[in-house]
Coordinates of C-alpha atoms in Angstrom, one line a residue:
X222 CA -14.0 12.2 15.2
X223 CA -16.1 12.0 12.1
X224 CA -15.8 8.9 9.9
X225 CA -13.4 10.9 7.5
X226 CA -11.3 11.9 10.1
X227 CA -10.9 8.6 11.5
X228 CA -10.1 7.4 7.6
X229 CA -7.5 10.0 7.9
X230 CA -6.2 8.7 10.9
X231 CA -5.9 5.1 9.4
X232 CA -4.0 6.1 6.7
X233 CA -1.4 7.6 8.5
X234 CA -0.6 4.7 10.6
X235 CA -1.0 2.6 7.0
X236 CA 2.0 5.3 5.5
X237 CA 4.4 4.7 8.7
X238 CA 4.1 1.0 8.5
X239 CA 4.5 0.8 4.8
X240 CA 7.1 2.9 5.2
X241 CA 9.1 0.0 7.4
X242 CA 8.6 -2.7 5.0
X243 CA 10.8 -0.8 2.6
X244 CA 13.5 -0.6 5.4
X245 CA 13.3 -3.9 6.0
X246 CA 12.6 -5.4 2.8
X247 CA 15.6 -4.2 1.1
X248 CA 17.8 -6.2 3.6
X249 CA 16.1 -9.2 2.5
X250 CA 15.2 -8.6 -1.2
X251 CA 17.8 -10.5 -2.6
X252 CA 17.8 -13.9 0.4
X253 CA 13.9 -15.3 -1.3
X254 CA 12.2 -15.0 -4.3
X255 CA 9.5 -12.7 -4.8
X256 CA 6.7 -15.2 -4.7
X257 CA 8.0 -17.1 -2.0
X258 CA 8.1 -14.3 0.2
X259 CA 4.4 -13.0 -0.9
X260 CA 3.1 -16.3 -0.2
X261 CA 3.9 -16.9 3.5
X262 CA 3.1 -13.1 4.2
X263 CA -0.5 -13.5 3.0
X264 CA -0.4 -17.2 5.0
X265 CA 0.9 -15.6 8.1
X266 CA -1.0 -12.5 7.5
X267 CA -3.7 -14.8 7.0
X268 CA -3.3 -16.8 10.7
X269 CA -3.1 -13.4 12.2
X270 CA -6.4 -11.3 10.8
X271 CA -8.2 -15.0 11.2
X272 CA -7.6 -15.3 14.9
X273 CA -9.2 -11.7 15.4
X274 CA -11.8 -13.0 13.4
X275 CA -13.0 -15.8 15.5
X276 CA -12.2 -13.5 18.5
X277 CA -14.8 -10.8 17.2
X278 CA -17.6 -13.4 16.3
X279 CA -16.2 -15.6 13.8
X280 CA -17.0 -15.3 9.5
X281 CA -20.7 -14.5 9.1
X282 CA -23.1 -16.0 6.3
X283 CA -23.4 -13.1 4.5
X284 CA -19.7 -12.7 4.2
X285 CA -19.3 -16.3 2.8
X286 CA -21.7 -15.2 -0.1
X287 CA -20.3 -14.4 -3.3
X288 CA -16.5 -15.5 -2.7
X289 CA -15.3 -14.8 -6.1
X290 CA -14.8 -11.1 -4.4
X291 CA -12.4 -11.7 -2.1
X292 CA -10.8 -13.8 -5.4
X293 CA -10.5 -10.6 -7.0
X294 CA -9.1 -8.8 -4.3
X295 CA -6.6 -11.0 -3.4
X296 CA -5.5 -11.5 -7.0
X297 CA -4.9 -7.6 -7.4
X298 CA -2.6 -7.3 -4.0
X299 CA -1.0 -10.7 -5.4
X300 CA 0.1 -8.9 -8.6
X301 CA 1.5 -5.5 -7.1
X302 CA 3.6 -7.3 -3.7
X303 CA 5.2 -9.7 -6.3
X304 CA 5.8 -6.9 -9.3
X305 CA 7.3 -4.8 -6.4
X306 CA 9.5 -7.2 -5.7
X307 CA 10.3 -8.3 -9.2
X308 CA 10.9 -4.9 -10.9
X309 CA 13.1 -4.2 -7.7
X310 CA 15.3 -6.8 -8.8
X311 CA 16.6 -4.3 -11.9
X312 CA 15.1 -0.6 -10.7
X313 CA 16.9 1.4 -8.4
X314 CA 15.0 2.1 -5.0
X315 CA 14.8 5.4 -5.8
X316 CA 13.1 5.0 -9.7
X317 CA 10.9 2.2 -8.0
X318 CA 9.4 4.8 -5.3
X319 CA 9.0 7.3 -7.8
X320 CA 6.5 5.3 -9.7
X321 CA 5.1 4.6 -6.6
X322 CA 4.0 8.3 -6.0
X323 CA 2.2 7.8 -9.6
X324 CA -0.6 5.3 -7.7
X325 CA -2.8 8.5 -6.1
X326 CA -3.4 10.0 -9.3
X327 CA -4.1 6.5 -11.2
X328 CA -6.4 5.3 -7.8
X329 CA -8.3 8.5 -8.6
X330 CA -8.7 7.4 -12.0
X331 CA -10.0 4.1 -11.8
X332 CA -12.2 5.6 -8.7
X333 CA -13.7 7.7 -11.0
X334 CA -13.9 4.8 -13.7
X335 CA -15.3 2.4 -11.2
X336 CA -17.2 4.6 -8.2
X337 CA -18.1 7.6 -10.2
X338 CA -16.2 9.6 -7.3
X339 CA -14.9 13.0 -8.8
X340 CA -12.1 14.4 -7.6
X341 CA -12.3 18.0 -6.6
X342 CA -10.3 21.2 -7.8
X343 CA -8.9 20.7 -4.0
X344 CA -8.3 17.0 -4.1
X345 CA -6.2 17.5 -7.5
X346 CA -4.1 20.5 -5.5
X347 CA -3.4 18.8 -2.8
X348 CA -2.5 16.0 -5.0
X349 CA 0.0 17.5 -7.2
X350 CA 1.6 19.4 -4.1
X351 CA 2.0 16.0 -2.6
X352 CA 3.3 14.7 -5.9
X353 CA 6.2 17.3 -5.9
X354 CA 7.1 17.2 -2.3
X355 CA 7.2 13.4 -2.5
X356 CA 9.6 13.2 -5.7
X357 CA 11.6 15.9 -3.5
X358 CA 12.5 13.8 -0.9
X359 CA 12.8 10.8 -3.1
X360 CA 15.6 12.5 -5.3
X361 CA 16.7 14.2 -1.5
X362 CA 16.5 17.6 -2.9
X363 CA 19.1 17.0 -5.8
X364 CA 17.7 17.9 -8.9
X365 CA 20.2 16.8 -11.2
X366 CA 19.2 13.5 -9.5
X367 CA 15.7 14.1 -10.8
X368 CA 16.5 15.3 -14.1
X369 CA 18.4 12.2 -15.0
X370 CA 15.9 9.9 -14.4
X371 CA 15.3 7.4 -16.6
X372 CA 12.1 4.4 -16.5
X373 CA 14.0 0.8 -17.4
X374 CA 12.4 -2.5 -17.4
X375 CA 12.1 -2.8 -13.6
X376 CA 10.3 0.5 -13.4
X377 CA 7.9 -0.9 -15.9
X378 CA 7.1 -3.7 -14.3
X379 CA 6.6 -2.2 -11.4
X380 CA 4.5 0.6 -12.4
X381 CA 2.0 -2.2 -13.7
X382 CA 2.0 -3.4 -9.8
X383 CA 1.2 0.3 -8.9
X384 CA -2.1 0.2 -11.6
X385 CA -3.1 -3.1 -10.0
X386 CA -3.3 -1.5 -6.3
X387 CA -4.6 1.4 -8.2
X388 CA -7.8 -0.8 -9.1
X389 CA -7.5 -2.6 -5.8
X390 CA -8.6 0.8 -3.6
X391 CA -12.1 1.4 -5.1
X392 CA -12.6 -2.2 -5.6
X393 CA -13.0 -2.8 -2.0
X394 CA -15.3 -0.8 -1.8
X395 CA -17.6 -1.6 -4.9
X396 CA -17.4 -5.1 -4.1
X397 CA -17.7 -5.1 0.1
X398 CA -21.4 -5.7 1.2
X399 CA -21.5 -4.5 4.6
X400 CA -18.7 -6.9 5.7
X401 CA -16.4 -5.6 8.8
X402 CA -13.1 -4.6 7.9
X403 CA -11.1 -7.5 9.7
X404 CA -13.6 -10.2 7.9
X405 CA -13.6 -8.6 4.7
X406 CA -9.5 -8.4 5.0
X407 CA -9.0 -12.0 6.2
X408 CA -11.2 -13.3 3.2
X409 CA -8.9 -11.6 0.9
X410 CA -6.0 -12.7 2.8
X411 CA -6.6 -16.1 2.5
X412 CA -7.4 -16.1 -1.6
X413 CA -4.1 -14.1 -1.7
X414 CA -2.5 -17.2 -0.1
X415 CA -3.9 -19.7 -3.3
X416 CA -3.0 -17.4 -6.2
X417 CA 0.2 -17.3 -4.6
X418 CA 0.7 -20.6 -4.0
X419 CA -0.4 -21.9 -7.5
X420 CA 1.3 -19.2 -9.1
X421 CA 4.9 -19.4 -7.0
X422 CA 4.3 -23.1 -6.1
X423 CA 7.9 -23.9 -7.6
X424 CA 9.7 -21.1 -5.7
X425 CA 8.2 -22.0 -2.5
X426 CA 9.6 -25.6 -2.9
X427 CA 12.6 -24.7 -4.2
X428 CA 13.1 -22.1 -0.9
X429 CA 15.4 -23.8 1.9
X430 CA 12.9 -22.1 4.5
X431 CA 15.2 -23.7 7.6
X432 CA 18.9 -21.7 5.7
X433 CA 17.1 -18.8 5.7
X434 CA 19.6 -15.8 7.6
X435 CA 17.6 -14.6 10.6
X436 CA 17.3 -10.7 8.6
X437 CA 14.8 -12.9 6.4
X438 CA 12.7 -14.1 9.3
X439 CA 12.6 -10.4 10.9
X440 CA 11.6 -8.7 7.8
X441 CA 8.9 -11.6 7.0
X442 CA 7.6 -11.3 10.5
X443 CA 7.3 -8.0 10.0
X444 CA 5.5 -7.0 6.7
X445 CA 3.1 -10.2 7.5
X446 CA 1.9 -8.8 10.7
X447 CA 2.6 -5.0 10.5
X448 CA 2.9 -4.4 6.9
X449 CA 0.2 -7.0 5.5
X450 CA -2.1 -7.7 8.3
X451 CA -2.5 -4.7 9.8
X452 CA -2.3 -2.7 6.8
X453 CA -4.8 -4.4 5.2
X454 CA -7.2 -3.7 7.9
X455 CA -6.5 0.0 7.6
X456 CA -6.4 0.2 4.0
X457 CA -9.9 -1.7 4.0
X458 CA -11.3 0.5 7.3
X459 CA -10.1 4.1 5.4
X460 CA -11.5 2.8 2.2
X461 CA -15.1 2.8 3.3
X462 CA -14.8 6.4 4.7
X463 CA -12.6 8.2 2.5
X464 CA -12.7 8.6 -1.9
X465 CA -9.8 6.3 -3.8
X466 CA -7.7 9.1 -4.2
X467 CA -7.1 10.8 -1.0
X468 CA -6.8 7.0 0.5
X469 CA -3.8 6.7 -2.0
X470 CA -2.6 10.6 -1.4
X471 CA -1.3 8.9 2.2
X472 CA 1.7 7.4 0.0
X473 CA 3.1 10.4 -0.8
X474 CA 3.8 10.5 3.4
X475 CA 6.0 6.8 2.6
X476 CA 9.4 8.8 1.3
X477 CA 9.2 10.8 5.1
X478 CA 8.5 7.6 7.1
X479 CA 11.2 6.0 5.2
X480 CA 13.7 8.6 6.4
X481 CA 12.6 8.5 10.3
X482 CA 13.1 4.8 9.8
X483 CA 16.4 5.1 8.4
X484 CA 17.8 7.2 10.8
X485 CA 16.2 5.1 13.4
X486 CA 18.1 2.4 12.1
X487 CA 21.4 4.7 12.1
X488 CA 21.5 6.1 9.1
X489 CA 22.6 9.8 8.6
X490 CA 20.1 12.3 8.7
X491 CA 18.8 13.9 5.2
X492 CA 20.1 17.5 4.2
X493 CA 17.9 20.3 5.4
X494 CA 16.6 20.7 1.6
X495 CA 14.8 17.5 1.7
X496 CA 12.6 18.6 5.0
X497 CA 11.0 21.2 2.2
X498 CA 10.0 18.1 0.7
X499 CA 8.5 16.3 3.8
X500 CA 6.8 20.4 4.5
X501 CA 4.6 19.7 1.3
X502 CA 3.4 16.5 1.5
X503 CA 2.0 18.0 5.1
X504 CA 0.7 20.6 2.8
X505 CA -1.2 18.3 0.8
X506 CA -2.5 16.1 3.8
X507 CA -4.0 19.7 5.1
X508 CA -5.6 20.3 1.6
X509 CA -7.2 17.0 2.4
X510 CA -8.2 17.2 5.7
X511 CA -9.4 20.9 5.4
X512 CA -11.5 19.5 2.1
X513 CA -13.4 17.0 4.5
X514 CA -14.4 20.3 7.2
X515 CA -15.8 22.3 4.4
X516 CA -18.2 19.7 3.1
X517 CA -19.2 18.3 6.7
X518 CA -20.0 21.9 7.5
X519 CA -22.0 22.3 4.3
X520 CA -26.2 22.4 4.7

């Protein structure tokens, strides 16, 4: 596959792991605080992306140059896990992931701002398809549920998470200098852990980490390794093959995963309605994809 396609390819395994935190993460949400939480992800995250670094040749001297990048970096993931968490505290699930399908558009945005990267006539289709079939399945097809919804305080806060991972996508890739993925991910992983850990350093020593119920423990496993290390990786990997805003465009796919991991967890399965929704975030994905042949194929 060409480089785009294999961009492609990493952001639909980042969608379907996201996707699981939120699954997860709402069994656990209300056991930890925010920053407590954050803090051991990044630090098991951390272990995890630094062990396949020293497997795969170790941290090179040109990636220990200029660390006030991975500072950056880290800082910006920092701010959107723990505004997730804290605007979740007061915003309905629902409200919360429909600000979420607000990042594409804003990551095209700033990748303009910052990269210079245009987005196409295509790219803002396929966009606004996959910004109506998303809030379709959010809502689940009712659209009295959509029309009555209203932004609060949570959904504030969290939408100023959603602008920081917004700057976070073309970041990585105005600030990486040739650095692999998995060295360029554990740096910022690790300067996650310290603006963490000075900025939650009293919730982190106020946690009784040992009373923790075991749901905490599965769902902290999980989004450190699946959800934070390897998602990292991928977002980092599609990022240097793909423009800010069809990396971000893979969110819209989130409301779907959720639903196979709900009913894989034994919940019901969705009215027939809301599978319209899931058909035009497909749609969009297609835009995308078909936007990549055409210019590959172009003298």
């Amino acid at each position: 596959m060409s480089p785009a396609l294999w961009g492609h390819a990493a952001m639909l395994c980042f969608s379907a792991l996201v996707a699981g935190s939120f699954a997860l993460g709402s069994l656990a949400a209300n056991e930890i605080e925010p920053a407590a939480l954050n803090a051991a992800r990044f630090a098991i995250a951390a272990c995890v992306i630094g062990t396949a670094v020293l497997a795969t040749g170790g941290m090179t001297r040109s990636a220990l140059r200029a660390p006030w990048r991975y500072l950056v970096l880290g800082a910006l993931f920092s701010v959107y896990f723990v505004l997730m968490f804290e605007g979740l505290k007061t915003a309905p699930p629902v409200s919360a992931a429909a600000v979420f399908t607000l990042t594409p558009i804003l990551a095209g945005l700033f990748g303009w701002l910052l990269l210079a990267q245009v987005t196409t006539p295509r790219m803002a289709l396929a966009l606004a398809i996959g910004a109506a079939g998303a809030l379709w399945v959010i809502f689940r097809a009712d659209i009295s549920a959509l029309l009555a919804f209203e932004v609060g305080r949570g959904e504030v806060i969290y939408f100023v998470g959603c602008i920081a991972h917004a700057i976070y996508t073309p970041m990585i890739r105005k600030l990486n200098r040739g650095e692999p993925a998995v060295v360029f991910t554990f740096g910022t992983l690790l300067a996650g852990v310290l603006v963490l850990v000075i900025y939650g350093w009293s919730d982190i020593i106020a946690t009784d980490w040992v009373a923790l119920p075991p749901i905490v423990w599965i769902t902290l496993v999980y989004i450190a390794v699946f959800a934070s290390a390897a998602t990292f990786v991928l977002l980092q990997f599609a990022t240097l093959r793909l423009p800010s805003a069809k990396v971000m465009a893979y969110t819209y796919l989130t409301p779907s995963w959720v639903i196979c991991w709900q009913i894989a967890l034994g919940n019901p399965v969705p009215s027939g309605l809301v599978f319209g929704g899931i058909g035009l975030t497909i749609i969009a994905l297609l835009l995308l994809l078909r936007d990549d042949s055409q210019r590959q194929s172009m003298p």
